[in-house]
Amino acid sequence: MTITGNISNVFGFLGGLGMFLYGMNIMADGMQKTAGGKMSQFLGMLTNNRFMAVCLGALITAIIQSSGATTVMVVGFVSAGILNLSQAVGVIMGANIGTTITAWIVSLSQLGSAMEVMKPVFYAPLLIGIGALMILFSKKQKYHTVGEILVGLGLLFMGLEFMSDSISPYTDAPVFSKAFEILGSNPFLGMLIGALVTALLQSSSASVGILQTLALNGVVTTNAAIYITLGQNIGSCVTAMISSMGGSRTAKRAAVMHLSFNVIGSLLFGIIGFVLFMAYPAMAASEITAVEISMFHTVFNLVNTALLFPFADQLVKLSGVLVKEKEEEEPEEDTEEAVALKHLDERIFESPAFAVETAALEVIHMGLITLANVKRGIQAIISGNLEEVEEVYRVKKTVDRMERMLTEYLIKINNLSLTEYQIQVVNDLFYSISDIKRVAAHGENLAEAAQYMVEHKLKFSDTGVEDLREISREVFKSFEYAIEARRTCNMEMVRKVSQYEDQVDSLEEDLREKHIGRLSSGVCVPSAGVVFLDVISNLERISDHAYNLAGYIKNEL
């Protein structure tokens, strides 16, 4: 073959690899968008039922097409305190099962080899064409997303065909037979090559796809393919290991659990394979097909999970032994701000649906802190306790910092690949944190009113205190239901906020008139009366912001 021909084949292989990787990425992105809000519900399902965690880990990985990405998310969830290590180990086991789906998609090329018309690559241009038309001309998000999946699938098959065509002229070259003979006779070397290629590509699905492409051209021996596939499972842990660097000890333990799970399984199967191939050398030297690689990849992960599932707690303990706790390590802060910062882990960006859900949970957290602070402000007015006033000021600063952190986090989420609904939610979360921050400012105003009353030795009459308690209860209810509406996305909660907001407006007018009457009759001190009117005005505005928060939920339903 001429030099030009060789260079052309190299370009063809690289182009095919690029199309395969890009197609897999587009398809995974589209499938994840299709899952949409359903993925955010998985968090609530990850209870201590480890079997359920395995199933969800497999499902999530099948959607996002990467066990490494799933494990990176798990590391982020563990670091954020959303998952514990016992729950995480189940998800990690399931992730290894879910990643086999890509190998089966690739092997479709061989399943249809009996008839040219049955080969997926025959339909690949049509899939790309239909998908592109849907992306360009469809106004509905769901059709746009389906178009992305079709384009990704088409590019994936076209890329495989490009790689296969580029390799086929060299299938008789002695370099291939010699290379796979060496890799097949040396389990350690085969596993090392598989792990290195996967680590470089940051995807076991991609490296298995390349191996299957070689198998499609009949140049891969069975023993070499088995050892390389086992190494690819080890290499898939690299992404999570890198992600956990600089993280908490718990995050490192989650990554180490993934590594130890795959290493134990790979060593066990490697030893069994070595003994088997020594006993049956003809089987070891035989060619393996892409379908057979998919079958082994699936069987390995299913059997490995079944074997190690009863020892999940031991894997958790092993991670604690391997990742030692530093003696000088100081305990982490447990302030509201520290908890929020820990939860806003960017590793969760691997799944935009989960990232949006995590941000929503932290907005709820910020709302609850603010609600408690407003209640503290009212209590300070009634009791005249300056310590509570100082606590209101402290928490207000914390809320301000949380607002900045959440805003920065939402800006980053906004740059991810989101559905129209997720974009709407992110925009509403921006507005929500702004409203909550204003509620916190009203809480600070209440504390200032309490401080003024203490400094000037002012007090409300018993009637005034009772009126204040009455309107406060209505305001607190409206804000509580607004937060609950965000948590549950329940229209009934939205309606309750509206009802309480109307009651607060009416009550504020009545109390204002009653209080002016008390001022006129001399029951209340004028200076205290001014403070009272200012307090009920702040409370009424808090109710207005609660109404705004509920309105954002209404837009999403």
CSV table of N, CA and C in Angstrom, one decimal, residues 366 370 396 399-400 403-404 432-442:
chain,number,residue,atom,x,y,z
A,366,MET,N,-31.8,27.2,51.9
A,366,MET,CA,-31.7,28.6,52.1
A,366,MET,C,-33.0,29.2,52.6
A,370,THR,N,-33.7,31.0,56.2
A,370,THR,CA,-34.3,32.4,56.3
A,370,THR,C,-35.6,32.4,57.1
A,396,LYS,N,-28.1,36.4,58.7
A,396,LYS,CA,-28.3,37.2,57.5
A,396,LYS,C,-27.1,37.3,56.6
A,399,VAL,N,-26.8,33.9,54.8
A,399,VAL,CA,-27.8,33.9,53.7
A,399,VAL,C,-27.2,34.6,52.5
A,400,ASP,N,-26.6,35.8,52.8
A,400,ASP,CA,-26.0,36.6,51.7
A,400,ASP,C,-24.9,35.8,50.9
A,403,GLU,N,-26.5,33.0,48.9
A,403,GLU,CA,-27.0,33.6,47.7
A,403,GLU,C,-26.0,33.7,46.6
A,404,ARG,N,-24.8,34.2,47.0
A,404,ARG,CA,-23.7,34.4,46.0
A,404,ARG,C,-23.3,33.0,45.5
A,432,SER,N,-35.9,32.9,42.7
A,432,SER,CA,-36.3,32.4,44.0
A,432,SER,C,-35.2,32.9,45.1
A,433,ILE,N,-33.9,32.7,44.7
A,433,ILE,CA,-32.9,33.1,45.7
A,433,ILE,C,-32.9,34.6,45.9
A,434,SER,N,-33.3,35.3,44.9
A,434,SER,CA,-33.4,36.8,45.0
A,434,SER,C,-34.5,37.1,46.0
A,435,ASP,N,-35.6,36.5,45.9
A,435,ASP,CA,-36.8,36.7,46.8
A,435,ASP,C,-36.4,36.3,48.2
A,436,ILE,N,-35.8,35.2,48.3
A,436,ILE,CA,-35.4,34.7,49.7
A,436,ILE,C,-34.4,35.6,50.3
A,437,LYS,N,-33.5,36.2,49.5
A,437,LYS,CA,-32.5,37.1,50.1
A,437,LYS,C,-33.3,38.4,50.6
A,438,ARG,N,-34.3,38.8,49.9
A,438,ARG,CA,-35.1,40.0,50.3
A,438,ARG,C,-35.9,39.7,51.6
A,439,VAL,N,-36.4,38.4,51.7
A,439,VAL,CA,-37.0,38.0,52.9
A,439,VAL,C,-36.0,38.1,54.1
A,440,ALA,N,-34.8,37.6,53.8
A,440,ALA,CA,-33.8,37.7,54.9
A,440,ALA,C,-33.5,39.2,55.3
A,441,ALA,N,-33.6,40.1,54.3
A,441,ALA,CA,-33.3,41.5,54.6
A,441,ALA,C,-34.5,42.0,55.5
A,442,HIS,N,-35.7,41.6,55.2
A,442,HIS,CA,-36.8,42.0,56.1
A,442,HIS,C,-36.7,41.4,57.5
